[in-house]
Amino acid sequence: MRVTVRLFARLRDLAGAGELVREVPDAATVQTVWTALTSEMPSLAQYEGSMSVAVNAEYARMAVALHDGDEVAFLPPVSGG
Amino acid sequence: MPRVSVTAAPLELDTLIRELTTGARGDGAVATFTGLVRAQNQGRQVQFLEYEAYDALAVRALERIVTEAEAQWPGTRLGLHHRTGRLDIGDASIIIVAVSPHRPAGFAACRYAIERVKQIVPIWKREYFDGGDVWLEGATADPDDESARQAAYKTACA
């Protein structure tokens, strides 16, 4: 199945793109996508302990199962206001 | 005008106040907070800021803050608008309006809202300063972190 990956702020800069499309196994979770991304782009891994994740624009956890067409977002610590 | 928004357009405090006070039921207080782009940050001379948002989730997070505050201070109505894009020194990056029966709830709800924005709303600022630029990073966003919510509440009521 296919998912859209959204990256923001410094994660976007590190990846060189804010939106990527990736083919993942049917049983993929958010963790599966993150693991594949960080092996592709090791510099992203520094955010492992500080980022948040979202699926289809709702906050989610790494263990959440994904479905075809889902949008998975990886979010650095926020700094709004 | 929506109660919450994430927008590249200049923020309009008067319009948001009017939105929240239209049909006011004898409320006694309007408290507001406006956040401005500072000229100095951590010893750096700021040139301008560039705000980026995950719009769809940021709107939901702002709506969550409204729900939390209105449950915490019954009778209060809250509105929050956050700006994105390039902002120069002195520009308003966020406006918060709380309309309430009495002033303590209004002030507290405003303070609570800005603390929660800094905790859970997926918006980031990149600071361009004399000598370089840097993404600012604050809190790891976790709306379900009850200790963070309690900290915001305590700050609001201090």
PDB file of C-alpha atoms in Angstrom, chain B:
ATOM      1  CA  MET B   1     -15.207  34.611  11.036  1.00  0.00           C
ATOM      2  CA  PRO B   2     -14.238  31.260  12.616  1.00  0.00           C
ATOM      3  CA  ARG B   3     -13.375  31.092  16.315  1.00  0.00           C
ATOM      4  CA  VAL B   4     -10.011  29.531  15.488  1.00  0.00           C
ATOM      5  CA  SER B   5      -7.844  29.875  12.426  1.00  0.00           C
ATOM      6  CA  VAL B   6      -4.350  29.487  11.040  1.00  0.00           C
ATOM      7  CA  THR B   7      -3.862  32.132   8.410  1.00  0.00           C
ATOM      8  CA  ALA B   8      -1.233  33.963   6.379  1.00  0.00           C
ATOM      9  CA  ALA B   9      -3.342  37.126   6.527  1.00  0.00           C
ATOM     10  CA  PRO B  10      -2.804  39.876   9.127  1.00  0.00           C
ATOM     11  CA  LEU B  11      -4.704  39.157  12.343  1.00  0.00           C
ATOM     12  CA  GLU B  12      -7.749  41.262  13.178  1.00  0.00           C
ATOM     13  CA  LEU B  13      -8.286  41.576  16.907  1.00  0.00           C
ATOM     14  CA  ASP B  14     -11.313  43.853  16.648  1.00  0.00           C
ATOM     15  CA  THR B  15     -13.062  41.448  14.314  1.00  0.00           C
ATOM     16  CA  LEU B  16     -12.456  38.489  16.622  1.00  0.00           C
ATOM     17  CA  ILE B  17     -13.697  40.464  19.632  1.00  0.00           C
ATOM     18  CA  ARG B  18     -16.826  41.414  17.701  1.00  0.00           C
ATOM     19  CA  GLU B  19     -17.359  37.790  16.678  1.00  0.00           C
ATOM     20  CA  LEU B  20     -17.214  36.632  20.297  1.00  0.00           C
ATOM     21  CA  THR B  21     -19.243  39.461  21.830  1.00  0.00           C
ATOM     22  CA  THR B  22     -22.058  39.570  19.282  1.00  0.00           C
ATOM     23  CA  GLY B  23     -25.179  38.573  21.126  1.00  0.00           C
ATOM     24  CA  ALA B  24     -23.271  38.755  24.425  1.00  0.00           C
ATOM     25  CA  ARG B  25     -25.477  37.639  27.273  1.00  0.00           C
ATOM     26  CA  GLY B  26     -24.528  40.267  29.797  1.00  0.00           C
ATOM     27  CA  ASP B  27     -20.910  39.146  30.102  1.00  0.00           C
ATOM     28  CA  GLY B  28     -18.642  41.349  32.197  1.00  0.00           C
ATOM     29  CA  ALA B  29     -15.189  40.914  30.665  1.00  0.00           C
ATOM     30  CA  VAL B  30     -13.225  40.685  27.438  1.00  0.00           C
ATOM     31  CA  ALA B  31      -9.592  39.680  27.998  1.00  0.00           C
ATOM     32  CA  THR B  32      -7.169  39.537  25.092  1.00  0.00           C
ATOM     33  CA  PHE B  33      -3.612  38.445  24.451  1.00  0.00           C
ATOM     34  CA  THR B  34      -1.585  39.463  21.407  1.00  0.00           C
ATOM     35  CA  GLY B  35       1.814  37.914  20.763  1.00  0.00           C
ATOM     36  CA  LEU B  36       4.281  40.085  18.819  1.00  0.00           C
ATOM     37  CA  VAL B  37       7.527  39.276  17.045  1.00  0.00           C
ATOM     38  CA  ARG B  38      10.316  40.440  19.368  1.00  0.00           C
ATOM     39  CA  ALA B  39      13.443  42.256  18.222  1.00  0.00           C
ATOM     40  CA  GLN B  40      15.649  40.253  20.585  1.00  0.00           C
ATOM     41  CA  ASN B  41      15.689  36.528  21.336  1.00  0.00           C
ATOM     42  CA  GLN B  42      18.252  34.736  23.480  1.00  0.00           C
ATOM     43  CA  GLY B  43      20.765  37.515  22.917  1.00  0.00           C
ATOM     44  CA  ARG B  44      20.266  37.501  19.157  1.00  0.00           C
ATOM     45  CA  GLN B  45      19.133  40.479  17.096  1.00  0.00           C
ATOM     46  CA  VAL B  46      16.118  39.146  15.212  1.00  0.00           C
ATOM     47  CA  GLN B  47      15.513  40.246  11.617  1.00  0.00           C
ATOM     48  CA  PHE B  48      12.238  38.433  10.996  1.00  0.00           C
ATOM     49  CA  LEU B  49      10.467  35.125  11.670  1.00  0.00           C
ATOM     50  CA  GLU B  50       9.042  32.582   9.263  1.00  0.00           C
ATOM     51  CA  TYR B  51       6.137  30.578  10.719  1.00  0.00           C
ATOM     52  CA  GLU B  52       5.179  27.193   9.326  1.00  0.00           C
ATOM     53  CA  ALA B  53       2.128  25.146  10.339  1.00  0.00           C
ATOM     54  CA  TYR B  54       0.595  21.755   9.776  1.00  0.00           C
ATOM     55  CA  ASP B  55      -2.639  23.594   9.059  1.00  0.00           C
ATOM     56  CA  ALA B  56      -5.203  20.815   9.377  1.00  0.00           C
ATOM     57  CA  LEU B  57      -3.830  19.544  12.683  1.00  0.00           C
ATOM     58  CA  ALA B  58      -3.089  23.042  14.000  1.00  0.00           C
ATOM     59  CA  VAL B  59      -6.750  24.019  13.579  1.00  0.00           C
ATOM     60  CA  ARG B  60      -7.816  20.875  15.432  1.00  0.00           C
ATOM     61  CA  ALA B  61      -5.326  21.577  18.216  1.00  0.00           C
ATOM     62  CA  LEU B  62      -6.634  25.146  18.549  1.00  0.00           C
ATOM     63  CA  GLU B  63     -10.195  23.788  18.703  1.00  0.00           C
ATOM     64  CA  ARG B  64      -9.085  21.409  21.427  1.00  0.00           C
ATOM     65  CA  ILE B  65      -7.687  24.326  23.446  1.00  0.00           C
ATOM     66  CA  VAL B  66     -11.007  26.174  23.083  1.00  0.00           C
ATOM     67  CA  THR B  67     -12.865  23.093  24.315  1.00  0.00           C
ATOM     68  CA  GLU B  68     -10.496  22.639  27.262  1.00  0.00           C
ATOM     69  CA  ALA B  69     -10.671  26.285  28.334  1.00  0.00           C
ATOM     70  CA  GLU B  70     -14.436  26.530  28.001  1.00  0.00           C
ATOM     71  CA  ALA B  71     -14.812  23.402  30.121  1.00  0.00           C
ATOM     72  CA  GLN B  72     -12.352  24.748  32.701  1.00  0.00           C
ATOM     73  CA  TRP B  73     -14.004  28.173  32.933  1.00  0.00           C
ATOM     74  CA  PRO B  74     -17.731  27.666  32.310  1.00  0.00           C
ATOM     75  CA  GLY B  75     -19.424  30.597  30.650  1.00  0.00           C
ATOM     76  CA  THR B  76     -16.203  31.672  28.893  1.00  0.00           C
ATOM     77  CA  ARG B  77     -15.997  31.880  25.097  1.00  0.00           C
ATOM     78  CA  LEU B  78     -12.546  31.685  23.564  1.00  0.00           C
ATOM     79  CA  GLY B  79     -11.146  32.492  20.130  1.00  0.00           C
ATOM     80  CA  LEU B  80      -7.598  32.007  18.807  1.00  0.00           C
ATOM     81  CA  HIS B  81      -6.063  33.019  15.516  1.00  0.00           C
ATOM     82  CA  HIS B  82      -2.446  32.195  14.625  1.00  0.00           C
ATOM     83  CA  ARG B  83      -0.582  33.712  11.726  1.00  0.00           C
ATOM     84  CA  THR B  84       1.899  31.948   9.439  1.00  0.00           C
ATOM     85  CA  GLY B  85       4.457  33.010   6.848  1.00  0.00           C
ATOM     86  CA  ARG B  86       7.017  35.781   7.146  1.00  0.00           C
ATOM     87  CA  LEU B  87       6.465  38.120  10.095  1.00  0.00           C
ATOM     88  CA  ASP B  88       8.525  41.214  10.805  1.00  0.00           C
ATOM     89  CA  ILE B  89       9.423  42.740  14.154  1.00  0.00           C
ATOM     90  CA  GLY B  90       6.286  44.006  15.848  1.00  0.00           C
ATOM     91  CA  ASP B  91       3.868  41.951  13.745  1.00  0.00           C
ATOM     92  CA  ALA B  92       1.207  40.016  15.660  1.00  0.00           C
ATOM     93  CA  SER B  93       1.749  36.249  15.435  1.00  0.00           C
ATOM     94  CA  ILE B  94      -1.198  35.235  17.614  1.00  0.00           C
ATOM     95  CA  ILE B  95      -4.348  36.777  19.044  1.00  0.00           C
ATOM     96  CA  ILE B  96      -6.451  35.250  21.802  1.00  0.00           C
ATOM     97  CA  VAL B  97      -9.773  36.592  23.027  1.00  0.00           C
ATOM     98  CA  ALA B  98     -11.708  35.353  26.049  1.00  0.00           C
ATOM     99  CA  VAL B  99     -15.173  36.665  26.781  1.00  0.00           C
ATOM    100  CA  SER B 100     -16.390  35.740  30.244  1.00  0.00           C
ATOM    101  CA  PRO B 101     -18.884  36.668  32.935  1.00  0.00           C
ATOM    102  CA  HIS B 102     -16.086  37.972  35.221  1.00  0.00           C
ATOM    103  CA  ARG B 103     -12.470  39.062  34.711  1.00  0.00           C
ATOM    104  CA  PRO B 104     -10.662  36.235  36.595  1.00  0.00           C
ATOM    105  CA  ALA B 105     -11.929  33.603  34.144  1.00  0.00           C
ATOM    106  CA  GLY B 106     -11.117  35.784  31.142  1.00  0.00           C
ATOM    107  CA  PHE B 107      -7.537  36.490  32.181  1.00  0.00           C
ATOM    108  CA  ALA B 108      -6.958  32.854  33.196  1.00  0.00           C
ATOM    109  CA  ALA B 109      -8.425  31.446  29.979  1.00  0.00           C
ATOM    110  CA  CYS B 110      -6.195  33.717  27.867  1.00  0.00           C
ATOM    111  CA  ARG B 111      -3.078  32.700  29.768  1.00  0.00           C
ATOM    112  CA  TYR B 112      -4.042  29.024  29.678  1.00  0.00           C
ATOM    113  CA  ALA B 113      -4.614  29.205  25.928  1.00  0.00           C
ATOM    114  CA  ILE B 114      -1.204  30.682  25.077  1.00  0.00           C
ATOM    115  CA  GLU B 115       0.548  28.145  27.330  1.00  0.00           C
ATOM    116  CA  ARG B 116      -1.323  25.313  25.587  1.00  0.00           C
ATOM    117  CA  VAL B 117      -0.530  26.742  22.151  1.00  0.00           C
ATOM    118  CA  LYS B 118       3.147  26.465  23.018  1.00  0.00           C
ATOM    119  CA  GLN B 119       2.623  22.849  24.140  1.00  0.00           C
ATOM    120  CA  ILE B 120       0.414  21.203  21.528  1.00  0.00           C
ATOM    121  CA  VAL B 121      -0.158  23.262  18.364  1.00  0.00           C
ATOM    122  CA  PRO B 122       1.935  22.089  15.377  1.00  0.00           C
ATOM    123  CA  ILE B 123       3.371  25.449  14.386  1.00  0.00           C
ATOM    124  CA  TRP B 124       7.092  26.238  14.130  1.00  0.00           C
ATOM    125  CA  LYS B 125       9.059  29.416  13.822  1.00  0.00           C
ATOM    126  CA  ARG B 126      12.307  29.864  12.011  1.00  0.00           C
ATOM    127  CA  GLU B 127      14.259  32.820  13.325  1.00  0.00           C
ATOM    128  CA  TYR B 128      16.393  34.838  10.939  1.00  0.00           C
ATOM    129  CA  PHE B 129      18.867  36.860  12.963  1.00  0.00           C
ATOM    130  CA  ASP B 130      22.038  38.869  12.418  1.00  0.00           C
ATOM    131  CA  GLY B 131      24.468  36.104  11.514  1.00  0.00           C
ATOM    132  CA  GLY B 132      22.235  33.186  10.580  1.00  0.00           C
ATOM    133  CA  ASP B 133      18.936  31.398  11.033  1.00  0.00           C
ATOM    134  CA  VAL B 134      17.617  28.657  13.286  1.00  0.00           C
ATOM    135  CA  TRP B 135      14.445  26.600  13.721  1.00  0.00           C
ATOM    136  CA  LEU B 136      13.157  27.169  17.243  1.00  0.00           C
ATOM    137  CA  GLU B 137      11.969  24.020  18.984  1.00  0.00           C
ATOM    138  CA  GLY B 138      10.015  23.981  22.223  1.00  0.00           C
ATOM    139  CA  ALA B 139       7.759  21.243  23.526  1.00  0.00           C
ATOM    140  CA  THR B 140       7.203  17.735  22.194  1.00  0.00           C
ATOM    141  CA  ALA B 141       3.522  17.982  21.344  1.00  0.00           C
ATOM    142  CA  ASP B 142       1.380  15.484  23.249  1.00  0.00           C
ATOM    143  CA  PRO B 143      -2.199  16.603  23.894  1.00  0.00           C
ATOM    144  CA  ASP B 144      -2.759  13.605  26.173  1.00  0.00           C
ATOM    145  CA  ASP B 145       0.078  14.599  28.513  1.00  0.00           C
ATOM    146  CA  GLU B 146      -1.984  15.518  31.571  1.00  0.00           C
ATOM    147  CA  SER B 147       1.007  16.883  33.517  1.00  0.00           C
ATOM    148  CA  ALA B 148       1.643  19.453  30.771  1.00  0.00           C
ATOM    149  CA  ARG B 149      -2.023  20.454  30.806  1.00  0.00           C
ATOM    150  CA  GLN B 150      -1.914  20.821  34.575  1.00  0.00           C
ATOM    151  CA  ALA B 151       1.216  22.980  34.306  1.00  0.00           C
ATOM    152  CA  ALA B 152      -0.600  25.283  31.872  1.00  0.00           C
ATOM    153  CA  TYR B 153      -3.566  25.464  34.258  1.00  0.00           C
ATOM    154  CA  LYS B 154      -1.332  26.319  37.225  1.00  0.00           C
ATOM    155  CA  THR B 155       0.421  29.043  35.245  1.00  0.00           C
ATOM    156  CA  ALA B 156      -2.969  30.418  34.212  1.00  0.00           C
ATOM    157  CA  CYS B 157      -4.138  30.616  37.806  1.00  0.00           C
ATOM    158  CA  ALA B 158      -0.886  31.796  39.405  1.00  0.00           C
TER     159      ALA B 158
END
